Structures are given as structure tokens and as C-alpha cells.
Short mmCIF file of C-alpha atoms and ligand atoms in Angstrom, two decimals:
data_model
loop_
_atom_site.label_atom_id
_atom_site.label_comp_id
_atom_site.label_asym_id
_atom_site.label_seq_id
_atom_site.Cartn_x
_atom_site.Cartn_y
_atom_site.Cartn_z
CA UNK A 30 122.88 101.03 284.99
CA UNK A 31 122.46 104.62 286.41
CA UNK A 32 125.11 106.88 284.84
CA UNK A 33 125.64 110.46 286.07
CA UNK A 34 126.98 112.65 283.47
CA UNK A 35 128.05 116.06 284.71
CA UNK A 36 128.43 119.06 282.33
CA UNK A 37 125.80 117.49 280.08
CA UNK A 38 124.47 120.74 278.71
CA UNK A 39 127.89 121.74 277.33
CA UNK A 40 129.51 120.73 274.09
CA UNK A 41 130.90 117.28 274.73
CA UNK A 42 128.65 116.36 277.48
CA UNK A 43 125.32 116.84 275.40
CA UNK A 44 127.03 114.97 272.63
CA UNK A 45 127.67 112.10 274.87
CA UNK A 46 124.01 112.17 276.41
CA UNK A 47 122.68 111.77 273.10
CA UNK A 48 124.92 108.98 272.31
CA UNK A 49 124.27 107.17 275.52
CA UNK A 50 120.31 107.57 275.08
CA UNK A 51 120.71 106.28 271.35
CA UNK A 52 122.71 103.38 271.91
CA UNK A 53 121.88 102.15 275.48
CA UNK A 54 118.18 102.97 275.99
CA UNK A 55 118.29 100.29 278.88
CA UNK A 56 120.41 102.69 280.89
CA UNK A 57 119.28 105.81 282.92
CA UNK A 58 121.20 109.09 282.34
CA UNK A 59 121.41 111.68 285.09
CA UNK A 60 122.66 114.88 283.95
CA UNK A 61 124.33 117.53 286.61
CA UNK A 62 125.15 120.71 285.19
CA UNK A 63 125.39 124.28 286.93
CA UNK A 64 124.17 126.15 283.53
CA UNK A 65 127.18 128.27 283.38
CA UNK A 66 127.55 130.62 280.27
CA UNK A 67 128.73 127.50 278.68
CA UNK A 68 125.89 125.53 279.53
CA UNK A 69 122.68 125.51 277.48
CA UNK A 70 119.31 123.89 278.67
CA UNK A 71 117.86 124.46 275.07
CA UNK A 72 120.55 121.81 273.88
CA UNK A 73 119.03 119.03 275.87
CA UNK A 74 115.29 119.93 275.00
CA UNK A 75 114.83 116.93 272.54
CA UNK A 76 115.69 114.51 275.56
CA UNK A 77 114.29 116.46 278.62
CA UNK A 78 111.13 114.22 278.76
CA UNK A 79 112.49 110.95 278.10
CA UNK A 80 111.72 108.48 281.16
CA UNK A 81 115.24 107.52 281.29
CA UNK A 82 116.80 110.92 281.52
CA UNK A 83 116.77 113.29 284.41
CA UNK A 84 118.31 116.88 284.75
CA UNK A 85 119.57 118.62 287.77
CA UNK A 86 120.65 121.97 287.78
CA UNK A 87 123.58 121.98 290.53
CA UNK A 88 127.14 122.86 290.95
CA UNK A 89 129.49 119.90 291.37
CA UNK A 90 131.44 121.76 293.99
CA UNK A 91 128.28 121.92 296.19
CA UNK A 92 128.74 118.94 298.61
CA UNK A 93 125.32 119.08 299.87
CA UNK A 94 123.57 119.24 296.33
CA UNK A 95 125.81 116.40 295.26
CA UNK A 96 125.27 114.15 298.26
CA UNK A 97 121.35 114.47 297.74
CA UNK A 98 121.74 113.47 294.20
CA UNK A 99 124.03 110.59 294.89
CA UNK A 100 121.78 109.45 297.67
CA UNK A 101 118.87 109.62 295.48
CA UNK A 102 120.01 108.31 292.32
CA UNK A 103 122.53 105.42 293.34
CA UNK A 104 124.86 105.90 290.10
CA UNK A 105 127.08 103.05 288.91
CA UNK A 106 129.02 105.25 286.81
CA UNK A 107 130.14 109.05 286.91
CA UNK A 108 131.41 110.48 283.87
CA UNK A 109 132.79 113.80 284.83
CA UNK A 110 132.63 116.60 281.82
CA UNK A 111 131.91 119.36 284.12
CA UNK A 112 134.63 121.95 283.72
CA UNK A 113 135.65 125.56 282.86
CA UNK A 114 137.16 124.47 279.51
CA UNK A 115 138.40 127.80 277.67
CA UNK A 116 142.21 128.48 277.90
CA UNK A 117 141.55 132.42 277.03
CA UNK A 118 139.20 132.70 279.81
CA UNK A 119 141.72 130.88 282.31
CA UNK A 120 144.29 133.50 281.38
CA UNK A 121 141.94 136.14 282.42
CA UNK A 122 140.44 134.50 285.66
CA UNK A 123 142.28 131.45 287.13
CA UNK A 124 140.24 131.25 290.03
CA UNK A 125 136.97 129.63 288.97
CA UNK A 126 139.02 126.86 286.86
CA UNK A 127 140.73 125.86 290.34
CA UNK A 128 137.33 125.49 291.96
CA UNK A 129 135.20 123.64 289.14
CA UNK A 130 138.19 121.59 287.76
CA UNK A 131 140.03 120.44 291.16
CA UNK A 132 137.55 121.00 293.78
CA UNK A 133 134.47 120.00 291.90
CA UNK A 134 136.39 116.87 290.87
CA UNK A 135 137.37 115.98 294.41
CA UNK A 136 133.75 116.51 295.56
CA UNK A 137 132.53 114.12 292.97
CA UNK A 138 135.07 111.47 293.85
CA UNK A 139 134.17 111.71 297.70
CA UNK A 140 130.63 110.97 296.68
CA UNK A 141 131.41 108.18 294.24
CA UNK A 142 133.60 106.67 297.23
CA UNK A 143 130.80 107.21 299.63
CA UNK A 144 127.94 105.71 297.45
CA UNK A 145 130.05 102.90 296.03
CA UNK A 146 130.24 103.88 292.52
CA UNK A 147 131.50 101.08 290.35
CA UNK A 148 133.48 103.60 287.94
CA UNK A 149 134.47 107.27 288.17
CA UNK A 150 135.52 108.52 284.79
CA UNK A 151 137.47 111.77 284.53
CA UNK A 152 137.38 113.69 281.05
CA UNK A 153 140.69 115.19 280.82
CA UNK A 154 142.50 116.62 277.89
CA UNK A 155 145.85 116.27 275.82
CA UNK A 156 146.63 119.90 277.19
CA UNK A 157 147.77 118.29 280.46
CA UNK A 158 150.99 116.95 278.34
CA UNK A 159 152.01 120.75 277.40
CA UNK A 160 153.05 121.29 273.91
CA UNK A 161 155.49 119.60 271.31
CA UNK A 162 157.89 121.69 269.20
CA UNK A 163 156.59 122.68 265.55
CA UNK A 164 159.91 121.24 264.15
CA UNK A 165 159.56 117.48 265.65
CA UNK A 166 156.67 116.16 263.77
CA UNK A 167 158.04 112.67 264.90
CA UNK A 168 156.78 113.38 268.68
CA UNK A 169 153.39 112.37 270.19
CA UNK A 170 151.81 112.44 273.43
CA UNK A 171 151.55 108.83 274.97
CA UNK A 172 150.15 108.07 278.21
CA UNK A 173 153.66 108.00 279.73
CA UNK A 174 154.32 111.45 278.54
CA UNK A 175 154.94 113.63 281.71
CA UNK A 176 152.54 116.23 282.72
CA UNK A 177 153.86 119.64 281.66
CA UNK A 178 151.35 122.20 281.62
CA UNK A 179 151.12 126.01 280.08
CA UNK A 180 147.94 127.57 280.94
CA UNK A 181 145.84 127.78 284.20
CA UNK A 182 143.27 125.73 282.28
CA UNK A 183 145.56 122.81 281.50
CA UNK A 184 147.06 123.13 285.02
CA UNK A 185 143.70 122.67 286.63
CA UNK A 186 142.97 119.84 284.38
CA UNK A 187 146.40 118.20 285.33
CA UNK A 188 145.68 118.90 289.13
CA UNK A 189 142.40 117.06 288.67
CA UNK A 190 144.00 114.08 287.15
CA UNK A 191 146.63 113.76 289.64
CA UNK A 192 143.96 113.88 292.16
CA UNK A 193 142.07 110.94 290.38
CA UNK A 194 145.13 108.63 290.30
CA UNK A 195 145.55 109.66 294.16
CA UNK A 196 141.88 108.35 294.90
CA UNK A 197 142.54 105.26 292.93
CA UNK A 198 145.75 104.34 294.67
CA UNK A 199 144.95 105.65 298.32
CA UNK A 200 141.19 104.73 298.45
CA UNK A 201 140.76 102.13 295.64
CA UNK A 202 138.39 104.10 293.94
CA UNK A 203 137.82 102.34 290.39
CA UNK A 204 138.91 105.28 288.17
CA UNK A 205 139.75 105.80 284.59
CA UNK A 206 140.96 108.88 282.77
CA UNK A 207 140.83 109.94 278.95
CA UNK A 208 143.06 112.52 277.64
CA UNK A 209 141.52 113.92 274.27
CA UNK A 210 142.69 116.11 271.48
CA UNK A 211 140.69 118.99 270.36
CA UNK A 212 137.18 118.31 269.36
CA UNK A 213 134.84 119.97 266.97
CA UNK A 214 131.17 119.45 265.97
CA UNK A 215 127.51 120.48 266.65
CA UNK A 216 126.90 122.39 270.20
CA UNK A 217 130.33 123.94 270.58
CA UNK A 218 130.16 127.23 272.15
CA UNK A 219 131.23 130.05 269.73
CA UNK A 220 134.24 131.04 272.09
CA UNK A 221 136.31 128.05 270.51
CA UNK A 222 138.18 128.16 267.13
CA UNK A 223 135.87 126.64 264.91
CA UNK A 224 132.47 127.73 265.80
CA UNK A 225 133.95 131.40 266.26
CA UNK A 226 135.16 131.39 262.92
CA UNK A 227 132.19 130.46 261.18
CA UNK A 228 129.81 132.83 263.02
CA UNK A 229 132.22 135.59 262.36
CA UNK A 230 132.71 134.79 258.67
CA UNK A 231 128.77 134.44 258.27
CA UNK A 232 128.71 138.01 259.74
CA UNK A 233 131.21 139.06 257.49
CA UNK A 234 133.25 140.13 260.72
CA UNK A 235 136.99 139.71 260.83
CA UNK A 236 138.66 136.57 261.81
CA UNK A 237 141.25 136.85 264.58
CA UNK A 238 144.02 134.40 264.01
CA UNK A 239 146.21 134.32 267.05
CA UNK A 240 149.88 135.13 265.68
CA UNK A 241 150.90 133.76 262.53
CA UNK A 242 148.30 130.57 262.98
CA UNK A 243 151.02 128.18 262.67
CA UNK A 244 149.91 126.59 266.08
CA UNK A 245 148.70 123.03 265.48
CA UNK A 246 146.00 121.01 267.00
CA UNK A 247 144.98 117.61 266.46
CA UNK A 248 141.04 117.60 265.74
CA UNK A 249 138.68 114.90 266.55
CA UNK A 250 135.03 114.79 265.57
CA UNK A 251 132.99 115.28 268.84
CA UNK A 252 131.08 112.02 268.16
CA UNK A 253 134.26 109.71 268.04
CA UNK A 254 135.35 111.23 271.44
CA UNK A 255 131.90 110.30 272.83
CA UNK A 256 132.26 106.62 271.60
CA UNK A 257 135.68 106.48 272.91
CA UNK A 258 134.68 107.22 276.48
CA UNK A 259 131.66 104.90 276.10
CA UNK A 260 134.13 102.03 275.49
CA UNK A 261 136.25 103.11 278.32
CA UNK A 262 133.44 103.27 280.97
CA UNK A 263 132.31 99.93 279.99
CA UNK A 264 135.16 97.92 278.86
CA UNK A 265 138.36 99.75 280.24
CA UNK A 266 140.66 98.83 282.51
CA UNK A 267 140.52 100.53 286.06
CA UNK A 268 143.25 102.83 287.21
CA UNK A 269 144.29 103.45 283.48
CA UNK A 270 144.75 106.40 281.29
CA UNK A 271 143.57 106.26 277.58
CA UNK A 272 144.75 109.02 275.00
CA UNK A 273 142.13 109.79 272.15
CA UNK A 274 142.86 111.45 268.94
CA UNK A 275 142.82 110.69 265.27
CA UNK A 276 146.14 111.74 263.96
CA UNK A 277 144.48 114.74 262.38
CA UNK A 278 146.95 117.57 262.92
CA UNK A 279 146.19 120.90 261.38
CA UNK A 280 147.63 124.63 261.44
CA UNK A 281 145.00 127.18 262.71
CA UNK A 282 145.26 129.21 259.66
CA UNK A 283 144.57 126.26 257.14
CA UNK A 284 141.27 125.51 259.42
CA UNK A 285 140.35 129.02 259.02
CA UNK A 286 141.02 128.81 255.36
CA UNK A 287 138.89 125.79 254.92
CA UNK A 288 135.96 127.47 256.86
CA UNK A 289 136.20 130.45 254.70
CA UNK A 290 136.20 128.45 251.44
CA UNK A 291 133.19 126.23 252.41
CA UNK A 292 131.27 129.58 253.27
CA UNK A 293 132.24 131.15 250.14
CA UNK A 294 133.80 134.01 251.97
CA UNK A 295 137.01 135.98 251.30
CA UNK A 296 140.40 135.29 252.87
CA UNK A 297 140.62 139.18 253.26
CA UNK A 298 138.45 138.56 256.36
CA UNK A 299 141.40 137.18 258.14
CA UNK A 300 143.07 139.33 260.60
CA UNK A 301 146.44 138.36 262.41
CA UNK A 302 146.22 139.42 265.87
CA UNK A 303 148.35 139.71 269.26
CA UNK A 304 149.22 135.82 270.10
CA UNK A 305 147.93 134.18 273.22
CA UNK A 306 150.27 134.24 276.31
CA UNK A 307 152.12 131.22 276.72
CA UNK A 308 150.50 129.80 273.67
CA UNK A 309 150.96 126.04 273.06
CA UNK A 310 152.87 125.37 269.74
CA UNK A 311 151.67 121.85 268.86
CA UNK A 312 149.23 118.96 270.31
CA UNK A 313 149.55 115.52 268.90
CA UNK A 314 147.99 112.49 270.33
CA UNK A 315 149.23 108.83 269.90
CA UNK A 316 146.12 106.80 270.24
CA UNK A 317 147.81 103.35 269.79
CA UNK A 318 146.71 102.31 273.42
CA UNK A 319 143.08 102.43 273.08
CA UNK A 320 143.25 101.22 269.64
CA UNK A 321 144.88 97.95 270.74
CA UNK A 322 143.00 97.73 273.73
CA UNK A 323 139.70 98.85 273.11
CA UNK A 324 139.33 98.58 269.32
CA UNK A 325 138.69 102.17 269.22
CA UNK A 326 139.20 104.29 265.80
CA UNK A 327 137.94 107.70 264.62
CA UNK A 328 135.10 107.11 262.02
CA UNK A 329 134.58 110.54 260.86
CA UNK A 330 137.24 112.02 258.48
CA UNK A 331 138.09 115.76 258.96
CA UNK A 332 137.03 116.57 255.52
CA UNK A 333 133.52 115.28 256.08
CA UNK A 334 133.35 116.39 259.90
CA UNK A 335 134.27 120.08 258.97
CA UNK A 336 131.50 120.11 256.31
CA UNK A 337 128.84 118.55 258.53
CA UNK A 338 129.92 120.82 261.32
CA UNK A 339 129.44 123.95 259.21
CA UNK A 340 126.24 122.82 257.81
CA UNK A 341 124.87 122.37 261.65
CA UNK A 342 125.73 125.85 262.27
CA UNK A 343 124.07 126.90 259.33
CA UNK A 344 120.98 124.92 259.80
CA UNK A 345 120.76 125.82 263.78
CA UNK A 346 121.43 129.69 263.63
CA UNK A 347 118.86 130.30 266.37
CA UNK A 348 121.03 128.14 268.80
CA UNK A 349 123.95 130.35 268.49
CA UNK A 350 122.75 133.25 267.30
CA UNK A 351 120.69 133.57 270.56
CA UNK A 352 124.03 133.02 272.49
CA UNK A 353 126.37 135.57 270.78
CA UNK A 354 123.63 138.27 271.03
CA UNK A 355 123.61 138.39 275.04
CA UNK A 356 126.74 138.57 277.33
CA UNK A 357 129.00 137.19 274.72
CA UNK A 358 129.21 140.74 273.18
CA UNK A 359 130.89 142.05 276.16
CA UNK A 360 133.11 138.99 276.33
CA UNK A 361 134.21 139.41 272.63
CA UNK A 362 134.77 143.41 273.24
CA UNK A 363 136.68 142.66 276.12
CA UNK A 364 138.78 139.64 275.09
CA UNK A 365 139.36 140.70 271.48
CA UNK A 366 139.24 144.73 272.11
CA UNK A 367 142.49 144.77 273.61
CA UNK A 368 144.41 142.56 270.73
CA UNK A 369 146.38 144.48 268.23
CA UNK A 370 146.08 143.58 264.65
CA UNK A 371 149.77 142.50 263.61
CA UNK A 372 149.78 142.35 259.73
P1 NAD B 26 131.80 123.31 277.71
O1 NAD B 26 132.44 124.47 278.33
O2 NAD B 26 131.24 123.28 276.56
O3 NAD B 26 131.00 122.70 278.81
C1 NAD B 26 130.96 122.44 280.17
C2 NAD B 26 129.80 122.33 280.95
O4 NAD B 26 129.94 122.26 282.31
C3 NAD B 26 128.80 123.23 280.81
O5 NAD B 26 127.65 122.88 280.33
C4 NAD B 26 128.82 124.08 282.01
O6 NAD B 26 127.57 124.75 282.35
C5 NAD B 26 129.13 122.86 282.91
N1 NAD B 26 129.87 123.37 284.16
C6 NAD B 26 130.92 124.20 284.58
N2 NAD B 26 131.24 124.29 285.61
C7 NAD B 26 130.40 123.66 286.44
C8 NAD B 26 130.24 123.22 287.68
N3 NAD B 26 130.83 123.80 288.78
N4 NAD B 26 129.05 122.19 288.08
C9 NAD B 26 128.46 121.75 287.09
N5 NAD B 26 128.43 122.05 285.84
C10 NAD B 26 129.50 122.91 285.51
O7 NAD B 26 133.13 122.14 277.75
P2 NAD B 26 133.33 120.93 276.68
O8 NAD B 26 134.37 121.41 275.42
O9 NAD B 26 132.36 120.29 276.32
O10 NAD B 26 134.35 120.16 277.43
C11 NAD B 26 133.87 119.02 278.33
C12 NAD B 26 135.22 118.40 278.97
O11 NAD B 26 135.87 117.75 278.03
C13 NAD B 26 135.98 119.29 279.91
O12 NAD B 26 136.16 118.74 280.99
C14 NAD B 26 137.10 119.61 279.02
O13 NAD B 26 138.35 119.65 279.86
C15 NAD B 26 137.25 118.30 278.39
N6 NAD B 26 137.90 118.44 276.91
C16 NAD B 26 137.30 119.32 276.18
C17 NAD B 26 137.93 119.20 274.99
C18 NAD B 26 137.34 120.38 273.78
O14 NAD B 26 137.85 120.36 272.65
N7 NAD B 26 136.29 121.03 273.91
C19 NAD B 26 139.05 118.24 274.30
C20 NAD B 26 139.56 117.52 275.56
C21 NAD B 26 138.80 117.43 276.81
P1 TYD B 27 140.65 126.95 271.14
O1 TYD B 27 139.49 126.46 270.20
O2 TYD B 27 140.43 128.11 272.10
O3 TYD B 27 141.31 125.61 271.69
P2 TYD B 27 142.48 125.13 272.78
O4 TYD B 27 143.06 126.54 273.07
O5 TYD B 27 142.06 124.63 273.91
O6 TYD B 27 143.41 124.43 271.71
O7 TYD B 27 141.66 127.31 269.92
C1 TYD B 27 142.27 126.43 269.12
C2 TYD B 27 143.51 127.19 268.58
O8 TYD B 27 142.87 128.30 267.83
C3 TYD B 27 144.39 127.75 269.69
O9 TYD B 27 145.80 127.59 268.92
C4 TYD B 27 144.24 129.32 269.49
C5 TYD B 27 143.57 129.71 268.28
N1 TYD B 27 142.56 130.66 268.23
C6 TYD B 27 142.78 131.69 267.33
O10 TYD B 27 143.79 131.60 266.67
N2 TYD B 27 141.95 132.62 267.45
C7 TYD B 27 140.90 132.54 268.42
O11 TYD B 27 140.08 133.82 268.27
C8 TYD B 27 140.73 131.47 269.10
C9 TYD B 27 139.30 131.41 270.20
C10 TYD B 27 141.60 130.54 269.06
#
């Protein structure tokens, strides 16, 4: 099969490319990535010369470029990871989120219709469900939970999900959607909580925790997410949505403390700063459907996954030190410079 993977030079997309090439060497992977600040070709270097891997630098919003690729590659499956993915950036500049996450999705689906793709899979997020209150630990997001977004990021992802369902119903496009909880693991861009805290701790810089750090996220090791998507595109039911998560809820402050402990750094590095605007309180996925229908279960326990992740960042310093030495410095100064210390 020919599988187009968009956003394959980013965090989850690259982990998915590696999984597919390892587990399904009979398939061809065609990666499309615009190489925004979040895409890194160095990540894909180990697979670049493989005969069953091809890379295109292109924007999913560019109809002409997409048409050319679909015509040439005749994909059987399209898996769309390409997105603007950081909530804080979406608060600063929503526009690009609407372009890539909504328009880009529509262009890919138009091409999928035109070239008879057998499955279009949209990689979505649990953030489309909004948040749950901290004092109701009995509540979880199911696939029936209404979409109720908070940030420009999550709104753009929800907009894309609605469009995917519309293309399925109106045009009969064979679609599936997955909505996963927060991922962690190798190759995550150091703007996100876990790699940012690892990088800052290693440099003995302050660790900026938003507000009291009591917000809850449901963390899943990236490879478990990729395995779930692999199952959905091969065995999932067309037209369905699948939630993905491993019942691993943690308060942000506890994650930060675990990282400091693992690295042998003092908790005095923690600095509570101005909270994120519209900050979602708690995310928690009920993964019963994907377990019952496809037999998926997470394999990596958080206590092991976080150790593996920290070790990866220690062993691959050149990968992220390169990133944080460039434009990232301006991003950091602008984003965190205006935050005030609140304790
Ligand atoms: P990322 O920001 O690390 O990577 C995004 C990739 O998409 C980058 O390689 C970037 O260059 C590429 N890209 C961006 N705009 C593009 C465009 N217009 N055309 C082509 N390529 C473009 O993101 P990630 O964390 O790997 O997330 C991947 C997907 O998974 C996203 O759709 C995101 O919404 C979803 N998701 C992420 C998480 C998480 O915890 N990171 C959880 C659930 C769902
Ligand atoms: P993040 O990794 O940006 O993922 P998301 O917002 O999509 O869940 O953030 C995870 C949590 O960590 C979120 O509650 C915000 C918080 N956070 C901080 O406290 N400090 C930071 O510097 C960052 C980046 C995030």
C-alpha cells in the first residue's frame, strides 16, 4: 500500500513513520511536510534513503502541490498529522492555525476524493472536547462527548473534525478520526511541557509552571499513540471516531517534580508564572471503544516512559540544542518574557 503521512517531520508523525517502516516494510510511506519551525528533516535522516520512503517538502494548503503528489503517488491511505499544534502560539496568532488545520484538511480530503483514496485518517486531539472540572474525577471524554473548545488551537482542530464528518456523510469519503490525549516521548519540540522542562532543568534555568500547576493532563507515550493509529487505519470502521488514552492523569506540577528528581536538580528551579489564558483544567480520555473494538491497550507505563524520554533527551542533546539555539530564543523571550512570577 502507498501511505501518505503528512507532518511526518514533526513529533508524532516522525514516530509514526518509523513505526510503519519497521512494522510494515511491504508498504511505501510518502511523507509530506512543510518544514515549519516544528518540522525537522534531521529527524528523518535515518530513513531518508530507504527505497520505500519518499519525502516531499510541501504545504498541505497548496492545492497544486497536493494534486501533483496525489497524481504521482496514487495513495491508498492518507494519515494527516500536519498541523499547527501549540496552544500558546495559537493564542498569539490564531490565523495560521485556521489555515493549516482547517483549510489544509479540506485540501487533503478534496485530493483524497479525486484520487479514490481508500482511507483518509484525521489525527485529532482530546482538546476538541474542551475541559473537565478538577473536582469531578468520575468524568471522562467519550466519543459522544460534545465538542466544546477553549483555545484557537482546539477550535481549529474541532473545525477540521466537523469537516471530516461532513465529507464522510456528504461525499462518502471513507474517513476515520482519532482523538488522543497528551503525548510525550522522543522528538517532541521543546516548546511543549515535558521537553521544555527537561531542557531548562539541564541548563539550570527556571521552570515556568503556569498558575498553581494543578491542571491535569492524561499522558500517553508517543509509540502507543502511533500503534493505535496503525490499528485504526488497517482495522478501524469507516466513519468512526476513536478516543486514545491510557488513564494516566497527572497534575503538571507533579510531572515537573518527577523531571527534576530524575535529573538530580532542585525544586527551587520551579517558578510559578502567569496562567495561560483560557487554560483547560483537566483532560481525561475514556479509551473503552478502541480497546473493545480493536484490542488496543497502552504498553508503556508512565514511570518507564518518562525515564526513556529523559534518557533520549540526554542522549540526543545535539537534536534539541540545535533547535533552542536558533529562533526558539526569540520565541522564548517573547512568550515567557511577559509572564510574571506569581509566588
Ligand atoms: P508538531 O508540531 O510536532 O508537528 C507538526 C508537523 O506538521 C511539523 O513537522 C510541521 O512542519 C508540519 N506542518 C505544519 N504545517 C504544515 C503545513 N501547512 N503543511 C505541511 N506540513 C505542515 O505536532 P505533533 O505534536 O507531532 O502533532 C501531530 C498531530 O497530532 C497534530 O495534528 C496534533 O493536533 C495532533 N495531536 C498532538 C498531540 C500531542 O500531545 N502532541 C496529542 C493529540 C493530537
Ligand atoms: P502543553 O505541553 O503545551 O500541552 P497542552 O496545552 O496541549 O496540554 O502543556 C501541557 C500543560 O503544561 C498545560 O496545562 C500547560 C502547562 N505548561 C506549563 O505550565 N508551562 C509551560 O511552559 C508549558 C509549555 C506548559
